[in-house]
XYZ file of C-alpha atoms in Angstrom:
205
model
C -25.390 32.388 -1.872
C -23.746 30.524 0.986
C -20.632 28.488 0.400
C -19.558 25.882 2.944
C -15.923 24.852 2.652
C -15.712 21.559 4.542
C -12.550 19.727 5.480
C -12.726 16.002 4.756
C -13.320 13.459 7.531
C -10.500 11.538 9.208
C -8.292 9.697 6.727
C -5.719 6.982 7.226
C -2.980 9.563 6.613
C -4.385 11.736 9.413
C -3.958 8.842 11.824
C -0.382 8.304 10.646
C 0.284 12.081 10.897
C 1.968 12.305 7.526
C 1.891 14.792 4.662
C -0.259 13.025 2.068
C -1.406 15.282 -0.752
C -1.009 13.263 -3.966
C -4.176 12.097 -5.699
C -6.171 9.976 -5.206
C -4.789 9.554 -1.692
C -5.858 7.327 1.199
C -9.446 6.479 2.170
C -11.305 7.410 5.317
C -10.943 5.475 8.540
C -13.969 3.902 10.213
C -14.174 7.014 12.415
C -13.947 9.137 9.276
C -16.882 7.305 7.709
C -18.922 8.006 10.836
C -17.869 11.660 10.719
C -19.096 11.807 7.115
C -22.482 10.446 8.166
C -22.602 12.956 11.016
C -21.841 15.770 8.574
C -24.827 14.734 6.472
C -27.010 14.886 9.578
C -25.641 18.319 10.577
C -26.514 19.758 7.185
C -29.762 17.853 6.833
C -32.013 20.884 7.348
C -29.955 23.181 5.138
C -31.302 23.928 1.633
C -28.408 22.776 -0.545
C -28.119 23.313 -4.278
C -25.053 21.170 -4.947
C -22.374 19.050 -3.291
C -18.843 19.285 -4.661
C -15.618 17.538 -3.681
C -11.990 17.487 -4.681
C -10.752 14.466 -6.630
C -9.172 12.973 -3.488
C -10.700 9.723 -2.251
C -11.129 11.081 1.278
C -13.022 14.144 0.039
C -15.324 12.119 -2.217
C -16.056 9.629 0.582
C -16.847 12.493 2.958
C -19.247 14.129 0.505
C -21.073 10.938 -0.450
C -23.429 10.505 2.567
C -24.589 14.123 2.268
C -25.183 13.810 -1.458
C -27.012 10.521 -0.959
C -29.269 12.087 1.684
C -30.147 14.842 -0.801
C -30.548 12.435 -3.752
C -27.716 14.242 -5.516
C -24.474 13.276 -7.150
C -21.092 14.400 -5.841
C -19.641 16.738 -8.475
C -15.855 16.671 -8.659
C -14.372 20.171 -8.643
C -10.896 20.647 -10.100
C -8.703 23.174 -8.339
C -9.691 22.621 -4.698
C -7.322 19.728 -3.957
C -4.766 19.942 -1.172
C -1.534 21.900 -1.464
C 0.963 19.655 -3.257
C 3.940 19.109 -0.962
C 6.128 17.508 -3.641
C 9.275 15.964 -2.167
C 7.739 16.007 1.326
C 4.999 13.576 0.282
C 4.523 10.720 2.745
C 6.732 12.250 5.415
C 5.772 13.042 8.995
C 9.183 13.690 10.527
C 9.999 16.932 12.303
C 12.306 18.178 9.544
C 9.618 17.816 6.881
C 6.946 19.471 9.005
C 9.224 22.372 9.858
C 10.136 22.895 6.206
C 6.469 22.853 5.224
C 5.712 25.409 7.919
C 8.604 27.620 6.843
C 7.449 27.735 3.218
C 3.765 28.334 3.847
C 4.685 30.932 6.445
C 6.349 32.872 3.636
C 3.149 32.582 1.610
C 1.271 34.182 4.488
C 3.782 37.034 4.396
C 2.985 37.589 0.725
C 5.898 35.653 -0.833
C 3.738 33.427 -3.004
C 6.579 32.718 -5.421
C 8.320 30.416 -2.922
C 7.771 26.723 -3.797
C 7.519 23.713 -1.577
C 10.432 21.457 -2.637
C 9.196 19.680 -5.748
C 5.691 20.988 -5.027
C 3.531 24.040 -5.620
C 4.153 27.726 -5.132
C 1.630 29.871 -3.328
C 0.793 31.530 -6.639
C -0.160 28.170 -8.153
C -2.372 27.238 -5.209
C -4.034 30.641 -5.185
C -4.702 30.679 -8.909
C -6.368 27.268 -9.043
C -8.380 27.598 -5.834
C -9.691 31.106 -6.456
C -10.563 30.201 -10.048
C -12.558 27.169 -8.874
C -14.566 29.258 -6.401
C -15.062 31.979 -9.010
C -16.736 29.361 -11.172
C -19.077 28.401 -8.327
C -20.045 32.050 -7.878
C -20.886 32.346 -11.577
C -22.881 29.111 -11.484
C -24.840 29.535 -8.271
C -25.036 33.219 -7.297
C -28.608 34.420 -6.876
C -29.786 31.206 -5.263
C -31.019 31.167 -1.683
C -29.540 27.695 -1.324
C -26.132 26.688 -0.039
C -23.284 25.072 -1.922
C -21.018 22.560 -0.146
C -17.421 21.925 -1.201
C -15.530 19.138 0.574
C -11.848 19.960 0.375
C -8.704 19.989 2.520
C -7.405 21.823 5.552
C -4.464 23.612 3.961
C -6.322 24.540 0.782
C -9.309 25.870 2.736
C -7.127 27.810 5.155
C -5.294 29.648 2.366
C -8.243 29.876 -0.002
C -10.600 31.422 2.530
C -8.080 34.095 3.482
C -7.425 34.933 -0.169
C -11.149 35.075 -0.967
C -12.573 36.900 2.059
C -11.003 40.124 3.261
C -12.279 39.713 6.807
C -10.359 36.444 7.364
C -7.360 37.599 9.347
C -4.276 35.559 10.139
C -5.452 35.478 13.777
C -8.518 33.547 12.638
C -6.901 31.356 10.002
C -3.817 30.472 12.053
C -5.796 29.275 15.072
C -4.723 25.646 14.656
C -5.605 23.101 11.988
C -9.212 22.841 10.908
C -10.674 19.726 12.549
C -12.000 16.976 10.308
C -15.420 17.962 8.849
C -15.083 21.514 10.218
C -16.745 24.132 8.026
C -15.878 27.638 6.880
C -18.899 29.612 5.679
C -18.462 32.261 3.002
C -21.310 34.533 1.856
C -21.207 35.892 -1.690
C -21.884 39.404 -2.903
C -23.033 40.553 -6.328
C -19.558 41.716 -7.315
C -18.025 38.268 -7.002
C -16.562 38.884 -3.561
C -16.911 36.876 -0.388
C -17.384 37.534 3.318
C -16.583 34.923 5.955
C -19.308 34.627 8.597
C -18.198 31.419 10.366
C -14.887 29.621 10.903
C -15.115 26.127 12.377
C -18.087 27.039 14.563
C -16.792 30.493 15.525
C -18.678 33.587 14.328
C -16.431 35.906 12.330
C -16.993 39.650 12.512
C -16.539 42.323 9.875
């Protein structure tokens, strides 16, 4: 089983460079809609069993052209939405960005109990994201086809590191995932995952 974790295409919030995590969130830009069509073309030759997306508008709009090309529906997947930034919602100022970075940096050091102000703790993000992917493993393991989940940069970055032991901080911290970038995870029989590709870069053991 191959799992592709795909960051959504360019949204209006991306252009404004603000923290926008509340649902349903802003739609894609015109460039984002083209990126979504390009994603469908990139995955056109891949045998795909299902296309999932978070409940965010930008994720659903990104997944739609791929699902349409495969004559499938986009299945909404609870638990893979973006990290809730709480009181920092809608902000793009330096103070807000630095505070966000300070908190999530503590998560990376193992202090998952630290909350974003008015938002989630690392424990809450980890629990919901890992549980969602665990459900996909139970549903699709044993298939030779791929499963696509359109989600969000922060959620994918943390989720992939928590799920796959070979995702090091050197890999995950190498800048933000570009819009429609993919992280490939390969499943094993025990419910574990191994990352083989990170945004076009092959990942070793």
